Structures are given as structure tokens and as C-alpha cells.
Amino acid sequence: MSDPLFLGLDLSTQGLKAVLVDADGVLTHESSVNFDRDLPTYGTTNGATKGPAPGEVTSPVRMWLDAYDLIMERMRDAGVDFSRILGISGDGQQHGSVYWSKDAERLLSSLDASRALAEQLAPDAFSLPRAPIWQDSSTTHECRELEEAIGGPQVLADLTGSRAYERFTGNQISRIRKAYPDAYWATARVSLVSSFMPSLFLGEIAPVDVSDASGMNLMNVLTCKWDDRLLEACGGPELRSKIGPEPAPGGEFLGKIHPYWVQRWGFSPDCGIAPFTGDNQATVIALSVPGDAILSLGTSTTLLLSIPPAETAPKCFTTSHLLSHPTTPDAYIAMLCYKNGALAREQVRDAYADHDWTRFNELVEQRPVGNDGYMGLYFPLPEIIPPNVQGTFCFTTSPSVQPIPEGSMPAAAHARAILESQFLSIRSRITAILPPDAAPLQRLVLSGGSSANQTIRQAAADVFGMRVFVAGKEGAAEGGAQLARFAWWREENGGMGSFEEMRAMDGEGARMKCVAEPDAARERVYAGLVEPYRAAEDAVVRMCAEKTA
């Protein structure tokens, strides 16, 4: 037999991507479908539809089915030999949910290879034709109800890894139960986008992956089991059956591929289907191992900490997320999400650096580390961390932290100020999240648009005191392929071995290169600025609260 391949599929908001890796973990193929461009009849904008109710954002499930057929056609046309694929996994946009009808299992199990998926499954396999996705914000009332039922946001965060968020599936289910009762009672099973995806390959509804289940407000993040109090609060006594079996760990195949795929596309009947996970977790799988931190510098700023198993579980705060790790038992992924990332950096660039990144970088490099005692916090949009703050706030930090008018801060200081404040906000929270007995973080892996900027890379290395690496462009889909490969690799090794052991043989240097080394003297300056930053942030929170009082 030819060398095996492993397929990873990434169903994001805007499209479906497929990648193949070989048995050595090397990327060999990429294909993609863009929902707006390639499937325009659905009328989506960036893959989604707003309304009709305030805050509702959904995607048509049939569009995702059509995308599956289209990406298979593109892979076939590119010469992919489907018979070489021995494992399939992937990821879906976190928090999206799919509602299966009572006919779904029968329709999935009896797929006819002469017909496309959408012809056979839509609409009859679904009690709701449109899936609520992560951008939906219609469940604020349900979030407050859930927190009250459990004992408050901190109690819920300690139990599930997060306080109640509008996009989380438990709160989505709670709203659908009230707003669309007929659809809810017609629902036999609820999937996440990530468990919807392998269901199509298996011909039966797949369980939710243990890591993606962490983003539902329904699972106990320490035991990795569904919590009956949460199920009852969100969906009543019937939700236990609708949610399916206990969440599935990674590293094991759920079953073999359905004959539909063998007959229609030429897959091997020996191809195994592994659990699919969330997009953030798949990015962690693609780019890091426990002991690494990933900093995504895109439109938003997101820190993902891959925390190895430790005697003490990580702490969870109402401003952070704690997710079970998709491959490593008793390990976690901690996540900090900031709404104001690239947008804030670009606004400072436009206002103080003539809309030019080269000029922005020059201003950063002209200013000393610590910015001569000036600090600036920039929130063009209402922020998540710290919550409910908006505006630009300037301070002096010596001899004490004092607010000053924006115009009193030197114009040349703003470029360095935004980088230092964004990174200090994250640094100030890392120590609190990590267990006291956790080993020090080893590497900082940058991704997103700003990761190409060497000045920003160096600032990150100095603030965090870590070597900085830049990620490749494959991201979540490549992580999905590695999850499939991991399940196959463990099966080949008698069910033994860790994900880290598999990746240790992959030639890490070829996948990632170090782009910035920390300067020890600069890192010491930033260590001394953590407390002044916290004082400035506390002052911003007070000022914004007084404004809205």
C-alpha cells in the first residue's frame, strides 16, 4: 500500500478548508471553499446571516453540506488519492450548534452514494435549518439565568471553565427551547459544529469532543463529564438524551468511514474517523505542545496557554476560559480573548504614525523600554478584558500611577504604549492562571497578521521574557490532520504513546523558526511594570463605571 495520508477539515465561519499530512506530519495538500464566493445562492455575508431576532447570527446547515461535496470535488480534481487516507479529523468554529431531527440517524445510516449529501439530509435531518454560531449574541437573558441558577459567574467559571457567554451552546439551547419550542421538541440530538462534521463520515451522530465540550457551559471541566445541574438548567430533564454520550477524548478512532464515502469518492474502508475539536484547540495542536503559549495577533488578540498536567488544576477567572486539552488527559488550554487587537493598533498607527507601519515601528524603536514612564490603554470597542471599558486612557507611572489627558502624552510615545499595554495586560494574567507547580512556559508562538512585524515580535519577546516563534499558515486544519494522524499512530502502537511523543519525531525546526530572543534587561523593566499596569487598568475600570452610573 502507498504511504498513508491523514485528512484535516476546518469548518470556519467563512469557509471549509481541507489539508492532508503524511505519516511524518508533513503537509502535502490544501483545498478550500469560500461560502460567500463559491456558494452564493445562500446569500451569506462572511458565511453568516443576521436576524431575524435581535442578536441572532446563524449559518445554513445545508450550505455546509454543499461545501463538503464541493471540497471533495476539488480534492479529486487536484489528484488526491482518497484510498491513501487512513484517518480523518478536524475542527469546527467553536460554539456553533446543529439540531438533528428524529429522522437524522436513519438518514445518515442509509446514505446513497449516487446522490449528494444535501439532497439526502436537508431539510429532513434537521429540526432547525439554520445553526446558531459563535457570533450570536441573543442569549444575554439566558446567561444571567444560568449564572443565577448555579450560584453566580465565579461558581459557574469554576465548574465549567468559563462564566456564561452568549455564544456558548448551553445558553443557545436554553433560548431555542423557549423561542422555538416546536423545533426543540423535534430535536433528537444536539451537535456542536465539530461533532456534526464527523457524523457525516460515520453515518451516525458522533459524540462531542472533550475539549470542545468545555465551551458549552454544560460540562464539568475537571471531570470532563456532563453536569446534570447544568443540563437541567439549560434544557430540562430531556437534554441529557439530546446531548448524547459523555464527551469523547482524542487519540482514539470513533469508528470506520461509512460506505457512502468509499463508494462515492474512493476512500479506503479502513479509514478511521477521530473526534473533531474546536478551532482554537486545533490551532494549539498544530502549533504547540504543553509548555507553549500561542499569541494570535489578528483582529482580536487571543492568548492560548497549553498547560501540562500538574498536581494543582489551573485557576479559572470570569475573564478567562479553561478548556480540557484535546489530546492530553489532565492537561488544559487556558484562553484569554481581547476584542481590541489589530483595530486598536491600527488606530494608533493612523493617528500618530501617518497610517504607515514603517513609521510606527520607527516610533516604537525610538522610545526606551518603559516609555519614559508613560502608559496608554486603548479600547476603541467595548472590551472583554477588562470588561465593559471603552476609550483611550493615558497615565504616568512614575513616581506613582496617575491619569493624564491624552494630549499631555508625547505623540511619539503612543506607538510603544499600545504594544506595552496590550502585552502587559496578558502578562499580568498568566501567572494567576498557571498552577503554582507548573513548569515555566518555554516558547511564545505568534500567529495572525501582526506576527509578520519584527518590531512587534521583539516587543513580545521582551515583555514576556520568552523566545518568539512564528507559526506557519496551516493553522486549525493542519491541527485536525494531526489529530487524525495521532489516532492512527496510537493504534499502530497498541494504544500507547502521547501526542508529544509523536510530534517529537517530526523535525520541529522545519515547522517553526525563532524570530526574536528576549533581552534580559528589558524583561526586568517589564517585570517591574506589571503592578503599575494593574493599577492603571483598575483606574480605567473605575472611570468607565462612573461614566455609566
PDB file of N, CA, C and O in Angstrom, residues 271 273 337 390-391:
ATOM      1  N   CYS A 271     -10.407   3.477   6.597  1.00  0.00           N
ATOM      2  CA  CYS A 271     -10.192   4.841   7.083  1.00  0.00           C
ATOM      3  C   CYS A 271     -10.951   5.056   8.393  1.00  0.00           C
ATOM      4  O   CYS A 271     -12.161   4.828   8.474  1.00  0.00           O
ATOM      5  N   ILE A 273     -12.303   7.418  11.693  1.00  0.00           N
ATOM      6  CA  ILE A 273     -12.795   8.772  11.978  1.00  0.00           C
ATOM      7  C   ILE A 273     -12.532   9.066  13.451  1.00  0.00           C
ATOM      8  O   ILE A 273     -13.033   8.374  14.347  1.00  0.00           O
ATOM      9  N   CYS A 337      -9.254  36.242  25.711  1.00  0.00           N
ATOM     10  CA  CYS A 337      -9.724  36.860  24.462  1.00  0.00           C
ATOM     11  C   CYS A 337      -9.924  38.358  24.665  1.00  0.00           C
ATOM     12  O   CYS A 337     -10.644  38.770  25.580  1.00  0.00           O
ATOM     13  N   GLN A 390     -14.205  51.288  27.475  1.00  0.00           N
ATOM     14  CA  GLN A 390     -14.092  51.808  26.114  1.00  0.00           C
ATOM     15  C   GLN A 390     -13.473  53.196  26.173  1.00  0.00           C
ATOM     16  O   GLN A 390     -13.793  53.995  27.062  1.00  0.00           O
ATOM     17  N   GLY A 391     -12.573  53.488  25.219  1.00  0.00           N
ATOM     18  CA  GLY A 391     -11.956  54.802  25.157  1.00  0.00           C
ATOM     19  C   GLY A 391     -10.441  54.705  25.201  1.00  0.00           C
ATOM     20  O   GLY A 391      -9.865  53.620  25.239  1.00  0.00           O
TER      21      GLY A 391
END
